[in-house]
Coordinates of C-alpha atoms in Angstrom, one line a residue:
M15 CA 20.3 -116.4 -56.1
P16 CA 20.8 -113.4 -58.4
H17 CA 19.6 -113.6 -62.0
I18 CA 21.9 -113.1 -65.0
K19 CA 21.1 -109.8 -66.8
I20 CA 22.3 -108.1 -69.9
L21 CA 24.1 -104.9 -69.0
P22 CA 22.9 -101.6 -70.5
V23 CA 24.9 -100.3 -73.4
T24 CA 26.0 -97.2 -71.4
V25 CA 27.5 -99.5 -68.7
I26 CA 29.1 -101.8 -71.4
N27 CA 30.8 -98.8 -73.0
K28 CA 32.1 -97.5 -69.6
I29 CA 33.6 -100.9 -68.9
A30 CA 35.2 -100.8 -72.4
A31 CA 36.4 -97.3 -71.7
G32 CA 38.1 -98.5 -68.5
E33 CA 40.2 -100.9 -70.6
V34 CA 41.2 -98.4 -73.3
I35 CA 40.9 -95.0 -71.8
D36 CA 42.7 -94.4 -68.4
R37 CA 44.0 -90.9 -68.9
P38 CA 44.0 -88.0 -71.4
A39 CA 47.1 -89.5 -73.1
S40 CA 45.0 -92.6 -74.0
V41 CA 42.5 -90.4 -75.8
V42 CA 45.2 -88.6 -77.7
K43 CA 46.8 -91.9 -78.7
E44 CA 43.6 -93.4 -80.0
L45 CA 42.6 -90.3 -82.0
I46 CA 46.1 -90.0 -83.6
E47 CA 46.0 -93.6 -84.6
N48 CA 42.7 -93.0 -86.4
A49 CA 44.2 -89.9 -88.1
I50 CA 47.3 -91.8 -89.3
D51 CA 45.1 -94.7 -90.6
A52 CA 43.1 -92.0 -92.5
G53 CA 46.2 -91.0 -94.4
A54 CA 46.8 -87.7 -92.7
T55 CA 49.8 -85.6 -93.6
R56 CA 49.2 -83.1 -90.7
I57 CA 47.9 -83.8 -87.2
D58 CA 47.2 -81.0 -84.8
A59 CA 46.5 -81.7 -81.1
C60 CA 45.1 -78.9 -78.9
L61 CA 44.6 -79.3 -75.1
E62 CA 43.3 -77.4 -72.2
D63 CA 44.0 -78.1 -68.5
G64 CA 46.1 -81.1 -69.3
G65 CA 43.3 -82.7 -71.3
R66 CA 40.7 -82.5 -68.6
K67 CA 38.7 -79.7 -70.2
L68 CA 39.5 -80.3 -73.8
I69 CA 41.3 -82.7 -76.2
Q70 CA 41.0 -81.7 -79.8
V71 CA 42.7 -83.7 -82.6
T72 CA 42.4 -82.4 -86.2
D73 CA 43.7 -84.1 -89.3
D74 CA 43.7 -83.7 -93.1
G75 CA 43.0 -87.3 -93.8
I76 CA 40.3 -88.8 -96.1
G77 CA 37.5 -87.8 -93.7
M78 CA 34.1 -89.4 -93.3
D79 CA 30.8 -88.9 -95.0
K80 CA 27.4 -88.6 -93.3
E81 CA 26.8 -92.3 -93.3
D82 CA 30.1 -93.1 -91.6
I83 CA 29.7 -90.4 -89.0
A84 CA 26.3 -91.8 -88.1
I85 CA 27.9 -95.1 -86.8
A86 CA 31.3 -93.9 -85.8
F87 CA 30.3 -93.8 -82.1
K88 CA 28.7 -97.3 -82.3
S89 CA 30.5 -100.2 -80.5
H90 CA 32.6 -102.4 -82.8
A91 CA 32.1 -100.2 -85.8
T92 CA 35.2 -100.1 -87.9
S93 CA 36.4 -99.7 -91.5
K94 CA 39.6 -101.6 -90.8
L95 CA 38.3 -105.2 -90.5
K96 CA 35.9 -107.1 -92.8
D97 CA 36.1 -110.7 -91.5
A98 CA 37.9 -112.9 -88.9
D99 CA 40.8 -113.6 -91.2
D100 CA 41.7 -109.9 -91.2
L101 CA 42.7 -110.3 -87.5
F102 CA 45.7 -112.2 -88.6
S103 CA 46.8 -109.6 -91.1
I104 CA 46.4 -106.3 -89.3
Q105 CA 47.9 -103.4 -91.3
T106 CA 46.4 -100.5 -89.5
L107 CA 47.1 -99.0 -86.1
G108 CA 43.5 -99.1 -84.9
F109 CA 41.1 -101.9 -85.7
R110 CA 39.0 -102.9 -82.7
G111 CA 36.2 -100.3 -83.2
E112 CA 36.2 -99.5 -79.4
A113 CA 38.1 -96.2 -79.1
L114 CA 35.4 -93.7 -80.2
P115 CA 32.5 -95.3 -78.3
S116 CA 34.7 -95.7 -75.2
I117 CA 35.8 -92.0 -75.4
G118 CA 32.2 -90.9 -75.9
A119 CA 31.0 -92.9 -72.9
V120 CA 33.2 -90.9 -70.5
S121 CA 33.1 -87.4 -72.0
R122 CA 31.2 -84.9 -74.0
A123 CA 32.5 -85.7 -77.4
C124 CA 31.9 -84.4 -80.9
I125 CA 33.0 -85.4 -84.4
V126 CA 33.1 -83.0 -87.4
S127 CA 34.3 -84.4 -90.7
R128 CA 34.2 -83.9 -94.4
A129 CA 35.2 -86.6 -96.9
R130 CA 37.6 -85.8 -99.6
G131 CA 35.9 -84.7 -102.8
T132 CA 32.6 -83.8 -101.1
L133 CA 31.1 -80.3 -100.7
H134 CA 29.7 -80.5 -97.2
G135 CA 30.7 -82.0 -93.9
A136 CA 28.7 -83.3 -91.0
E137 CA 28.7 -83.3 -87.2
I138 CA 27.5 -85.7 -84.4
G139 CA 27.8 -85.4 -80.7
N140 CA 28.1 -88.0 -77.9
D141 CA 27.2 -86.8 -74.4
G142 CA 28.4 -89.5 -72.0
G143 CA 27.2 -92.3 -74.3
I144 CA 24.0 -90.6 -75.5
L145 CA 24.2 -89.9 -79.2
G146 CA 22.9 -86.6 -80.7
E147 CA 21.5 -86.0 -84.1
I148 CA 23.6 -85.7 -87.3
K149 CA 23.9 -82.2 -88.6
D150 CA 25.3 -80.7 -91.8
R151 CA 28.3 -78.7 -91.1
G152 CA 30.8 -76.7 -93.1
A153 CA 34.3 -78.1 -92.6
P154 CA 37.6 -78.5 -94.3
E155 CA 38.5 -82.0 -95.7
G156 CA 39.5 -84.3 -92.9
T157 CA 38.3 -84.9 -89.4
R158 CA 38.2 -83.0 -86.1
V159 CA 37.3 -84.8 -82.8
E160 CA 36.6 -82.8 -79.7
V161 CA 36.6 -84.4 -76.3
R162 CA 35.5 -82.1 -73.5
E163 CA 35.1 -82.7 -69.7
L164 CA 36.9 -86.1 -69.7
F165 CA 35.5 -88.5 -67.0
F166 CA 32.8 -86.0 -66.0
N167 CA 30.4 -89.0 -65.4
T168 CA 33.1 -91.3 -63.8
P169 CA 34.4 -89.3 -60.9
V170 CA 36.4 -92.2 -59.5
R171 CA 38.5 -92.4 -62.6
K172 CA 38.9 -88.6 -62.7
K173 CA 40.1 -88.6 -59.1
F174 CA 43.1 -90.7 -60.2
L175 CA 44.4 -88.1 -62.7
R176 CA 47.7 -86.5 -61.8
T177 CA 48.8 -82.8 -62.0
V178 CA 48.5 -80.9 -65.3
A179 CA 52.2 -81.1 -65.9
T180 CA 52.2 -84.9 -65.3
E181 CA 49.4 -85.5 -67.7
I182 CA 51.0 -83.2 -70.3
A183 CA 54.2 -85.3 -69.8
Y184 CA 52.3 -88.5 -70.7
I185 CA 50.7 -86.8 -73.7
S186 CA 54.1 -85.5 -74.9
E187 CA 55.5 -89.0 -74.7
V188 CA 52.6 -90.2 -77.0
L189 CA 53.4 -87.5 -79.5
T190 CA 57.1 -88.3 -79.4
R191 CA 56.5 -91.9 -80.3
F192 CA 54.2 -91.1 -83.2
S193 CA 56.5 -88.4 -84.5
L194 CA 59.5 -90.8 -84.4
S195 CA 57.6 -93.5 -86.2
Y196 CA 56.1 -91.2 -88.8
P197 CA 58.6 -88.5 -89.5
K198 CA 56.9 -87.5 -92.8
I199 CA 53.8 -86.3 -90.9
H200 CA 53.6 -82.8 -89.6
F201 CA 52.7 -82.9 -85.9
T202 CA 51.7 -80.0 -83.6
L203 CA 50.8 -79.9 -79.9
M204 CA 49.2 -76.9 -78.2
H205 CA 48.4 -76.6 -74.5
N206 CA 46.4 -73.6 -73.1
N207 CA 47.3 -71.7 -76.3
R208 CA 51.0 -72.4 -75.9
T209 CA 52.9 -74.3 -78.6
I210 CA 54.7 -77.4 -77.2
F211 CA 55.6 -79.2 -80.4
N212 CA 55.7 -78.0 -84.0
L213 CA 57.3 -80.7 -86.0
P214 CA 57.3 -80.2 -89.8
P215 CA 57.7 -83.3 -91.9
V216 CA 61.3 -84.5 -92.5
Q217 CA 62.7 -87.2 -94.8
D218 CA 65.4 -88.2 -92.4
L219 CA 64.6 -89.8 -89.0
A220 CA 67.9 -88.6 -87.6
E221 CA 66.7 -85.1 -88.1
R222 CA 63.6 -85.6 -86.0
I223 CA 65.7 -87.4 -83.3
G224 CA 67.9 -84.3 -83.2
T225 CA 64.8 -82.1 -82.8
F226 CA 63.7 -84.0 -79.8
F227 CA 66.9 -84.9 -78.1
G228 CA 69.5 -82.5 -79.3
E229 CA 72.0 -82.2 -82.1
E230 CA 74.8 -83.7 -79.9
M231 CA 72.9 -87.0 -79.8
R232 CA 72.2 -86.8 -83.5
K233 CA 75.9 -86.6 -84.2
H234 CA 76.6 -89.9 -82.4
L235 CA 73.8 -92.0 -83.9
I236 CA 74.9 -95.4 -85.0
P237 CA 72.8 -96.9 -87.9
V238 CA 71.6 -100.4 -87.6
F239 CA 70.1 -102.4 -90.6
L240 CA 69.1 -106.0 -91.2
R241 CA 67.0 -107.5 -94.0
E242 CA 65.6 -111.0 -93.7
D243 CA 63.0 -112.9 -95.7
K244 CA 60.0 -111.8 -93.7
F245 CA 61.2 -108.8 -91.7
T246 CA 63.5 -105.8 -91.8
L247 CA 65.2 -104.1 -88.9
S248 CA 66.4 -100.5 -89.2
G249 CA 67.1 -97.5 -86.9
Y250 CA 69.8 -96.1 -84.7
L251 CA 71.7 -96.9 -81.6
L252 CA 73.7 -94.6 -79.3
P253 CA 77.2 -95.4 -78.0
P254 CA 77.4 -96.8 -74.4
F255 CA 78.5 -93.5 -73.0
Y256 CA 75.0 -92.1 -73.7
D257 CA 73.5 -94.4 -71.1
K258 CA 70.5 -93.6 -69.0
A259 CA 69.2 -94.4 -65.5
N260 CA 66.1 -96.1 -67.0
A261 CA 64.9 -97.8 -70.2
R262 CA 62.4 -95.1 -71.3
M263 CA 64.7 -94.1 -74.1
Q264 CA 64.4 -97.4 -75.8
F265 CA 62.0 -96.9 -78.6
I266 CA 60.8 -100.0 -80.4
F267 CA 58.3 -99.9 -83.3
L268 CA 56.7 -102.7 -85.2
N269 CA 55.0 -101.8 -88.5
G270 CA 54.7 -98.2 -87.3
R271 CA 53.3 -99.2 -83.9
Y272 CA 55.1 -98.5 -80.6
I273 CA 55.5 -101.8 -78.7
K274 CA 57.0 -103.2 -75.6
D275 CA 58.4 -106.7 -75.9
G276 CA 60.5 -108.7 -73.5
A277 CA 62.5 -110.6 -76.1
L278 CA 63.5 -107.4 -77.8
F279 CA 64.4 -105.7 -74.6
R280 CA 66.6 -108.7 -73.7
A281 CA 68.3 -108.5 -77.1
I282 CA 69.1 -104.9 -76.5
S283 CA 70.5 -105.6 -73.0
E284 CA 72.6 -108.5 -74.2
A285 CA 74.0 -106.4 -77.1
Y286 CA 75.3 -103.8 -74.6
H287 CA 76.4 -106.4 -72.1
G288 CA 79.8 -105.5 -70.7
K289 CA 79.7 -102.1 -72.2
L290 CA 77.5 -100.4 -69.5
M291 CA 77.7 -100.0 -65.7
P292 CA 75.1 -102.0 -63.7
R293 CA 71.6 -100.5 -63.7
R294 CA 72.3 -98.3 -66.7
Y295 CA 70.4 -98.5 -69.9
P296 CA 71.3 -97.7 -73.6
I297 CA 69.3 -95.5 -76.0
V298 CA 67.9 -97.1 -79.1
F299 CA 65.5 -96.3 -81.9
L300 CA 64.5 -99.6 -83.6
F301 CA 62.0 -100.1 -86.4
L302 CA 60.8 -103.5 -87.4
E303 CA 58.8 -104.1 -90.6
M304 CA 57.3 -107.6 -90.6
E305 CA 54.8 -109.7 -92.4
P306 CA 51.5 -109.2 -90.5
S307 CA 51.0 -113.0 -90.3
W308 CA 54.2 -113.3 -88.2
V309 CA 52.8 -111.3 -85.3
D310 CA 49.6 -111.1 -83.3
V311 CA 48.8 -107.5 -82.3
N312 CA 45.4 -108.4 -80.9
V313 CA 46.8 -109.3 -77.5
H314 CA 45.9 -106.3 -75.4
P315 CA 43.4 -103.5 -75.7
T316 CA 46.1 -100.8 -75.7
K317 CA 47.9 -102.7 -78.5
T318 CA 51.4 -102.1 -77.1
E319 CA 52.0 -105.8 -76.4
V320 CA 52.4 -108.2 -79.3
R321 CA 53.1 -111.9 -79.7
F322 CA 55.6 -113.1 -82.3
Q323 CA 55.1 -116.3 -84.1
N324 CA 58.9 -117.1 -83.9
P325 CA 60.2 -115.0 -81.0
G326 CA 63.5 -116.9 -80.8
I327 CA 64.3 -116.1 -84.4
I328 CA 63.5 -112.4 -83.9
Y329 CA 65.6 -112.3 -80.8
S330 CA 68.6 -113.9 -82.4
C331 CA 68.5 -111.7 -85.6
V332 CA 68.0 -108.5 -83.6
L333 CA 70.8 -109.3 -81.2
S334 CA 73.1 -110.1 -84.1
A335 CA 72.3 -106.9 -85.9
L336 CA 72.8 -104.7 -82.8
K337 CA 76.1 -106.4 -81.8
N338 CA 77.4 -105.9 -85.4
S339 CA 76.5 -102.2 -85.4
L340 CA 78.1 -101.6 -82.0
N341 CA 81.3 -103.5 -82.9
T342 CA 81.8 -101.9 -86.3
S343 CA 81.3 -98.5 -84.8
A344 CA 83.6 -99.1 -81.7
T345 CA 86.3 -96.8 -83.1
K346 CA 83.7 -94.1 -83.7
F347 CA 82.3 -94.0 -80.2
I348 CA 85.6 -94.5 -78.3
S349 CA 87.0 -91.6 -80.3
A350 CA 84.0 -89.5 -79.5
A351 CA 84.5 -90.1 -75.8
L352 CA 88.0 -88.6 -76.0
P353 CA 88.7 -84.9 -76.6
V354 CA 90.4 -84.5 -79.9
N355 CA 93.1 -82.2 -78.5
T356 CA 94.3 -84.9 -76.0
P357 CA 97.2 -87.3 -76.9
E358 CA 94.8 -90.2 -76.7
G359 CA 92.3 -88.5 -79.1
E360 CA 95.1 -87.8 -81.6
L361 CA 96.4 -91.3 -81.2
M362 CA 92.9 -92.7 -82.0
K363 CA 92.7 -90.6 -85.2
T364 CA 96.1 -91.9 -86.4
E365 CA 96.9 -95.3 -85.0
G366 CA 93.6 -97.0 -84.0
V367 CA 92.2 -98.8 -81.0
G368 CA 95.1 -101.1 -80.2
H369 CA 97.5 -98.2 -79.6
L370 CA 94.9 -96.3 -77.7
K371 CA 94.4 -99.3 -75.3
K372 CA 98.2 -99.5 -74.7
S373 CA 98.3 -95.7 -74.1
L374 CA 95.5 -95.8 -71.6
E375 CA 97.1 -98.8 -69.8
E376 CA 100.3 -96.8 -69.4
L377 CA 98.4 -93.7 -68.3
F378 CA 96.5 -95.5 -65.5
S379 CA 99.0 -98.1 -64.5
H380 CA 100.3 -98.1 -60.8
K381 CA 104.0 -98.2 -60.3
E382 CA 105.3 -100.2 -57.4
G383 CA 107.2 -98.3 -54.8
N384 CA 107.8 -97.8 -51.1
E385 CA 104.9 -97.0 -48.8
T386 CA 104.3 -93.4 -48.4
P387 CA 105.0 -92.0 -44.9
V388 CA 101.9 -91.0 -42.9
R389 CA 102.0 -88.5 -40.2
H390 CA 101.0 -89.6 -36.7
L391 CA 99.0 -87.4 -34.4
S392 CA 102.1 -86.8 -32.4
G393 CA 104.0 -85.6 -35.5
E394 CA 106.0 -88.7 -36.0
K395 CA 106.2 -90.3 -39.4
H396 CA 105.2 -94.0 -39.8
T397 CA 104.9 -96.4 -42.7
G398 CA 102.6 -99.3 -43.0
T399 CA 98.9 -100.0 -42.6
F400 CA 97.8 -98.8 -39.3
F401 CA 96.7 -95.2 -38.8
R402 CA 95.4 -92.9 -36.2
T403 CA 92.9 -90.2 -37.0
G404 CA 92.1 -86.8 -35.5
P405 CA 91.6 -83.1 -36.2
S406 CA 95.2 -82.6 -37.2
C407 CA 95.3 -85.3 -39.9
E408 CA 96.5 -83.9 -43.2
G409 CA 94.6 -84.1 -46.5
S410 CA 92.0 -82.2 -48.5
T411 CA 88.5 -82.9 -47.4
D412 CA 85.0 -81.5 -48.1
N413 CA 82.7 -80.0 -45.5
A414 CA 81.5 -83.5 -44.4
G415 CA 85.1 -84.6 -43.8
F416 CA 85.4 -86.8 -46.8
S417 CA 88.2 -86.7 -49.3
Q418 CA 87.5 -84.9 -52.6
T419 CA 89.9 -87.1 -54.5
A420 CA 90.0 -90.9 -54.5
K421 CA 93.3 -92.6 -53.5
S422 CA 94.6 -95.7 -55.0
G423 CA 95.4 -97.4 -51.7
K424 CA 98.9 -98.5 -52.7
D425 CA 100.2 -95.0 -51.6
F426 CA 99.0 -95.8 -48.0
Q427 CA 99.0 -99.5 -47.4
S428 CA 100.3 -102.9 -48.4
E429 CA 98.7 -105.4 -50.7
E430 CA 98.6 -108.0 -47.9
D431 CA 96.8 -106.0 -45.3
T432 CA 94.0 -103.6 -46.2
R433 CA 92.9 -102.7 -42.6
R434 CA 93.0 -99.2 -41.4
V435 CA 92.7 -98.6 -37.7
A436 CA 91.8 -95.2 -36.2
F437 CA 91.3 -93.6 -32.9
L438 CA 88.3 -91.4 -32.8
P439 CA 88.8 -87.6 -33.0
D440 CA 88.3 -85.2 -30.1
G441 CA 84.7 -84.9 -29.1
I442 CA 84.0 -88.6 -29.0
K443 CA 83.7 -90.0 -25.4
N444 CA 85.1 -93.4 -26.1
R445 CA 88.3 -93.3 -28.1
N446 CA 88.0 -96.9 -29.2
I447 CA 89.7 -98.7 -32.1
C448 CA 87.8 -98.9 -35.4
F449 CA 88.7 -100.0 -38.9
Q450 CA 87.2 -100.5 -42.3
I451 CA 86.8 -103.9 -44.0
H452 CA 85.9 -104.7 -47.6
N453 CA 85.7 -101.0 -48.3
S454 CA 82.1 -101.1 -47.1
Y455 CA 81.8 -101.8 -43.4
I456 CA 83.4 -100.2 -40.3
I457 CA 84.2 -102.4 -37.3
E458 CA 84.0 -100.4 -34.1
E459 CA 85.1 -101.6 -30.6
T460 CA 82.6 -100.6 -27.9
K461 CA 82.8 -100.7 -24.1
D462 CA 81.0 -104.1 -23.9
G463 CA 81.4 -105.5 -27.4
M464 CA 81.6 -104.4 -31.0
N465 CA 79.5 -102.7 -33.8
I466 CA 79.5 -103.5 -37.5
I467 CA 78.5 -100.4 -39.4
D468 CA 77.3 -100.1 -43.0
Q469 CA 79.1 -96.9 -44.1
H470 CA 76.6 -96.0 -46.8
A471 CA 73.6 -96.5 -44.7
L472 CA 75.0 -94.5 -41.8
H473 CA 76.1 -91.6 -44.0
E474 CA 72.8 -91.7 -45.8
I475 CA 70.7 -91.2 -42.6
I476 CA 73.2 -88.5 -41.4
L477 CA 72.7 -86.6 -44.7
Y478 CA 68.9 -87.2 -44.6
H479 CA 68.6 -85.3 -41.4
E480 CA 71.1 -82.6 -42.4
I481 CA 69.1 -81.9 -45.6
G482 CA 65.8 -82.1 -43.7
R483 CA 67.0 -79.5 -41.2
S484 CA 68.2 -77.1 -43.9
V485 CA 64.9 -77.4 -45.8
S486 CA 62.9 -76.8 -42.6
A487 CA 65.0 -73.7 -41.9
S488 CA 64.6 -72.6 -45.6
M489 CA 68.4 -72.5 -45.8
P490 CA 69.5 -75.1 -48.3
V491 CA 73.3 -75.1 -48.8
R492 CA 73.7 -74.4 -52.5
Q493 CA 76.4 -73.2 -54.8
H494 CA 76.0 -71.2 -58.0
L495 CA 77.5 -73.1 -60.9
L496 CA 80.1 -71.1 -62.7
I497 CA 78.8 -72.5 -66.0
P498 CA 75.1 -73.5 -65.7
E499 CA 74.5 -77.1 -66.8
L500 CA 72.1 -77.9 -69.6
V501 CA 70.2 -81.2 -69.4
E502 CA 68.4 -82.5 -72.4
L503 CA 65.5 -84.7 -71.5
G504 CA 62.7 -86.6 -73.3
P505 CA 59.4 -84.8 -73.3
K506 CA 57.9 -86.8 -70.4
D507 CA 61.0 -86.3 -68.2
F508 CA 61.1 -82.6 -69.2
F509 CA 57.6 -82.0 -67.9
T510 CA 58.3 -84.0 -64.8
V511 CA 61.2 -81.7 -63.9
V512 CA 59.1 -78.6 -64.7
N513 CA 56.5 -79.9 -62.3
L514 CA 59.1 -80.2 -59.6
K515 CA 60.8 -76.8 -59.9
G516 CA 59.4 -75.5 -56.6
Y517 CA 60.4 -78.6 -54.7
L518 CA 63.9 -78.6 -56.3
K519 CA 64.5 -75.0 -55.3
S520 CA 63.6 -75.8 -51.7
V521 CA 66.5 -78.3 -51.6
G522 CA 69.0 -76.0 -53.4
I523 CA 68.5 -76.9 -57.1
E524 CA 67.4 -74.0 -59.3
A525 CA 66.1 -75.5 -62.5
E526 CA 64.5 -73.6 -65.4
E527 CA 63.1 -74.3 -68.8
F528 CA 65.6 -73.6 -71.5
G529 CA 64.0 -74.2 -74.8
Q530 CA 62.2 -77.3 -75.9
N531 CA 62.9 -80.4 -73.7
T532 CA 66.0 -78.7 -72.1
I533 CA 66.5 -77.8 -68.5
I534 CA 69.2 -75.4 -67.2
I535 CA 70.6 -76.0 -63.7
R536 CA 71.9 -72.7 -62.1
T537 CA 72.5 -73.8 -58.5
F538 CA 73.3 -77.2 -57.1
P539 CA 73.6 -78.5 -53.4
Q540 CA 77.1 -78.8 -52.1
I541 CA 76.1 -82.0 -50.5
L542 CA 75.8 -83.6 -53.9
K543 CA 79.3 -82.8 -55.1
R544 CA 80.0 -86.5 -55.8
I545 CA 77.5 -86.5 -58.7
N546 CA 77.0 -83.9 -61.4
A547 CA 73.7 -82.1 -62.0
K548 CA 72.8 -84.0 -65.2
E549 CA 73.3 -87.4 -63.5
F550 CA 71.2 -86.4 -60.6
V551 CA 68.3 -85.1 -62.7
E552 CA 68.2 -88.3 -64.8
Y553 CA 68.3 -90.3 -61.6
L554 CA 65.5 -88.1 -60.1
V555 CA 63.1 -88.5 -63.0
S556 CA 63.7 -92.3 -63.2
E557 CA 62.8 -92.6 -59.5
L558 CA 59.9 -90.2 -59.4
S559 CA 58.0 -90.6 -62.7
G560 CA 54.7 -92.3 -62.0
E561 CA 55.2 -92.2 -58.2
E562 CA 52.1 -91.7 -56.1
C563 CA 54.0 -89.1 -54.0
L564 CA 53.7 -86.7 -56.9
Q565 CA 50.2 -85.9 -55.6
H566 CA 51.3 -85.2 -52.1
K567 CA 53.7 -82.4 -51.2
D568 CA 55.0 -83.9 -48.0
K569 CA 55.6 -87.3 -49.5
L570 CA 57.3 -85.8 -52.6
L571 CA 59.6 -83.6 -50.5
N572 CA 60.6 -86.6 -48.3
K573 CA 61.2 -88.7 -51.4
L574 CA 63.4 -85.9 -52.9
I575 CA 65.4 -85.6 -49.6
T576 CA 65.8 -89.4 -49.5
L577 CA 67.2 -89.5 -53.1
M578 CA 69.6 -86.7 -52.3
A579 CA 70.9 -88.4 -49.2
C580 CA 71.3 -91.7 -51.1
K581 CA 73.3 -90.0 -53.9
G582 CA 75.3 -87.8 -51.6
A583 CA 76.4 -90.6 -49.2
V584 CA 79.6 -92.5 -49.5
K585 CA 79.2 -95.7 -51.4
S586 CA 79.5 -99.3 -50.5
G587 CA 82.9 -100.4 -51.9
Q588 CA 84.4 -96.9 -51.4
R589 CA 87.7 -96.8 -49.4
L590 CA 87.6 -94.3 -46.5
E591 CA 90.6 -92.7 -44.9
P592 CA 90.9 -92.7 -41.1
Q593 CA 89.8 -89.1 -40.8
E594 CA 86.7 -89.9 -42.9
I595 CA 85.8 -92.8 -40.6
G596 CA 86.3 -90.6 -37.6
E597 CA 84.2 -87.7 -39.0
L598 CA 81.4 -90.2 -39.9
L599 CA 81.3 -91.6 -36.4
K600 CA 81.4 -88.1 -34.9
K601 CA 78.4 -87.0 -36.9
R602 CA 76.6 -90.1 -35.8
T603 CA 76.3 -88.7 -32.3
E604 CA 74.3 -85.7 -33.6
I605 CA 71.4 -87.9 -34.6
Q606 CA 71.9 -90.7 -32.1
E607 CA 68.2 -91.3 -31.6
Y608 CA 67.5 -91.6 -35.3
M609 CA 70.5 -93.6 -36.6
N610 CA 69.3 -97.2 -36.3
C611 CA 68.0 -97.3 -39.9
C612 CA 68.7 -95.5 -43.2
P613 CA 65.8 -93.7 -44.9
H614 CA 65.1 -96.9 -46.9
G615 CA 64.6 -98.9 -43.7
R616 CA 67.9 -100.9 -43.8
P617 CA 69.9 -101.1 -40.6
T618 CA 72.9 -98.9 -40.2
T619 CA 74.6 -100.9 -37.4
L620 CA 74.7 -104.4 -36.1
S621 CA 75.8 -104.6 -32.4
F622 CA 77.3 -107.7 -30.7
S623 CA 77.9 -107.8 -27.0
L624 CA 81.1 -109.3 -25.5
E625 CA 78.9 -111.9 -23.9
E626 CA 77.5 -113.0 -27.3
L627 CA 81.0 -113.2 -28.7
Q628 CA 82.2 -115.3 -25.8
K629 CA 79.2 -117.7 -26.2
Q630 CA 80.1 -118.1 -29.9
F631 CA 83.7 -119.0 -29.0
K632 CA 82.5 -121.4 -26.3
R633 CA 83.9 -119.2 -23.5
K634 CA 80.6 -119.2 -21.6

């Protein structure tokens, strides 16, 4: 039986480092927290090779004297706690006393500091957990921490680091959070001698939001404010039309600390309920100031998770404040969604929401009338529900045979009968009857039974192979945008797209950096004409950020093609015209051996033999 042993200090510190330090962004976060707690008014971060070679954070805070520096790398050494009671009244960002020893255990680190009002500074090194001697050192007031060769003695952890652009994206996200929470601090970020951020102090949070996310967003900020006995809520919301494909633009801060809390996320979701499409997320910047005794921040080493003493009260108050702000600003954001030079925009300015609603109802209402004649293949005109499809069918279609404009349905069919029957176009061996049901599935008669086809899944696998062939041939079908589209992104998403530029170009999307946090799209694939460039880029980063495939070229390219096929395919719930059904089934024959499943693994077709049907109806 093995004996219990006390682990060496170096092993203990490496275990602690595994909880606190998992990538360069974690180092930057811990060092900036210390700088803010030290009263810094300027914090400069300098990086090399995405933080692998160097992370240097310099501040102009109160600094440390020689005695403090001597124990700064010691485990559980902190100036922020004195006794156990202080754990229930945390008023600083850092407090555990684990960050510096954890960082020193997995890097070659050095602290240079000079306390305010003193004449000389001091320096101490930590080489993988082995402390050096304290030396006198000339230095400005404040502290500089250098972290070199991160994870040099833990190669397993180093192996899990991502590309330079990905690591910079995570670091940028950390800086974004701090700069939003502390707008009066001057932040800079340099990488390989290139300036990424230079954010002078501002008095107005809205100004800093505009710096990061664009002046257009700043113009539409909706203020939110609530004061209760033991907490205050302030910040900004964005109107529903600024929705995103993920929740990464939901910034929540508690007493200056960025947090993630399920109750607060639910309050945000409920406040926007009925105002957003499914799987779309609002943008919020919320700041809670609360009595420290009402919350436990000592829940997790990373300190992003907290536990409220009265989560139900917090949820209810936050939900009420958000709903109130959204409701009182309804006129503002509806007006912003309409161009001023339209009749509806002018109406909003003069007569309010009620008249606008009536106007829109009139604009989009369907007038009852006789069914529109439809031309048969033979040239005859017919009315009613049943159609035949073929090469001579009239209508404007794209290169895949699908209508560019949606039709209401009343122009072509009756309310009572929504079936559309089609004979397959020339080139299909069996000209069998087929029709669409529930605007999602195609019923196809076969020689010995029937098929039920998922229209989205089938079109998706067709596009997947079409895009794959064009990429393999280095001939993506792209079109130059007459007016290039600008896409403003958060820092993390911005660097994700920068990291993907080569892959995007191979599928027909030419994307370039255009200032800070802005991407310009110059070409876009014709196959994605149902979605604009901005929507696709947002969808792309929401699906790819943090994906393992970012480390493998083949996996990443396959993932990108899959996403394009999914977004380019007809949707479940989308009405198809007879010619569109025919074209879809015709293209199916080109990939017959691959068409059983879509790229996600869902079946495209369920087949039923005539014998199976006869058994079900007790005919056999």
